Amino acid sequence: MVAHAYTVAFEGVEARSVEVQCAVTPGLPAFSIVGLPDKAVSEARDRVRAALSALAIALPSKRITINLSPADLPKEGSHFDLPIALSLLAALEIIPKDSTAQTVALGELSLDGHLVPVQGALPAAMTAAADNRALLCPQASGAEAAWVAACRVIGAKSLLDIMHHFSGQSLLSPAEPGEVASDPTARDLRDVKGQERAKRALEIAAAGRHHMILIGSPGAGKSMLAQRLPGILPPLTPAEALETSMIHSIAGVLEQGGISRQRPFRDPHHTASTASIIGGGRGAKPGEVSLAHNGVLFLDEFPEFPRTVLETLRQPIETGEVMISRANAHVRYPCRFLLTAAANPCKCGYLTEPNRACSRAPICGEDYLGRISGPLMDRFDLRIEVPPVGFEDLDLPPTGDSSSEVAARVATARRIQTERFETTSARTNADAEGQLLDEITGDDSESRDLLTRAANRFGLSARGYHRILRVARTIADLDQSPDVRRPHVAEALSYRLVSAKEA
């Protein structure tokens, strides 16, 4: 007696369809699972046996073989419990065989037969929709999976509820999508006193997704500025929200199935390992760069991160994706993020303050910021000096525009870029390169002459030259100017030529 059920195995953000085949044949009583299962999948036989025993279902004294096909694809995770149980119930003719063949199932079983929520329900629903099947999952995971409108999602509390559903005794109602989460603690840009130049740079970075580093004394407001960056970014589009939520679903960080339209903001501690930043570990899970996809990755105390961690950022910054290579798997995750870094000018932090500078200046600053390699520093479009704010300025009323006012200008600039790149793979000015970059920046002789002279004078690399062009295009978009003019290039140069040593 052979029965079939379907589930998925995860490869990055992709969920590959897996057929669960169950054969109950004469022979010595045994329960085996084949098809490259990991430890969690192999232990499913004990959880399934206990769950069925709790429902007063005794396994026959025969040989039970579960095959996970394709057999050469590694299977990892506890979500295989439910499809294994369903295929076994179908093989024992307790539930109809055709019902399991029309359903993609995933869920972990507790010993009393209740279903435990699992990771990856959202990408599993995408695969189920592509295969024209329904998705059966724990009730707690149904809210996130229900965001895939093309898939019928059924959430259940226990294995008994599923048996009643398939037998027609008590049908389960489809799951409803979770709430669109909002952040009531959003910080306003007007809370930052002074720092008008840094606020302007923040607006430019948000408008064109330009990477930025803030260098200044302790307490100058670098972290305050970075924390207000999500408040001026435009909300995620529906496609971006689904794309980002799929990564968060794989990582298990979606809260109660809610999908947020606010761009993610990730700020790992400087003791983070390479695997936690880039991704990897058991199951090659996504790292912070992927969890910040379509959002902001803020690295405070930037030079304090291990050198190996910082250098691994160079490729993801350029390509917008990261490949995690293991002996038995190559997993690709998207990671198109806005990198914002903050650093003190030296180890003690007071290199730029004459009254408090240490006796080792300027060697102190050179040694400290020298931990950031030249190729990595070259990838920052905006390098901003953040001077300390005077005590008398702290008592003054707020100045400058609020986050909502800045966000409106950023949204206008983003709409211009969306229309500009509608027929290309680029999304923002930071993505433009080659002939496309030349087309969007134009051939204004004055602006090109200024940039050429600056490149020769300061020894800019080809990457630095092109990044200045992209920033100038973003500044022109904020001015709603169809052409990149000399003032736009001049402002872009002013943000680029503040070197680490000068700061």
Short mmCIF file of C-alpha atoms in Angstrom, two decimals, residues 19 32 50 54 68 79 98 113 125 127 149 158 278 312 328 363 366 369 379 428 485 487 495:
data_model
loop_
_atom_site.label_atom_id
_atom_site.label_comp_id
_atom_site.label_asym_id
_atom_site.label_seq_id
_atom_site.Cartn_x
_atom_site.Cartn_y
_atom_site.Cartn_z
CA GLU A 19 7.03 14.21 -2.65
CA SER A 32 12.38 4.07 8.39
CA ALA A 50 3.53 9.31 19.60
CA ALA A 54 -2.36 9.95 21.39
CA LEU A 68 11.43 11.81 0.48
CA HIS A 79 8.25 20.73 9.18
CA ASP A 98 -6.55 12.09 -3.21
CA GLY A 113 -0.88 15.57 18.18
CA ALA A 125 2.72 28.99 -0.09
CA THR A 127 5.48 26.94 -4.25
CA ALA A 149 -3.56 35.26 -2.61
CA SER A 158 -3.94 19.61 15.62
CA ILE A 278 26.66 37.20 5.83
CA THR A 312 33.03 40.04 3.42
CA ASN A 328 26.56 19.97 0.11
CA ILE A 363 48.64 58.58 14.50
CA GLU A 366 45.24 56.79 11.31
CA LEU A 369 40.34 54.16 10.91
CA ARG A 379 32.30 51.82 -1.54
CA THR A 428 17.49 53.29 -7.78
CA ARG A 485 24.28 70.35 -13.38
CA PRO A 487 25.99 72.47 -8.44
CA TYR A 495 30.41 64.42 0.50
#
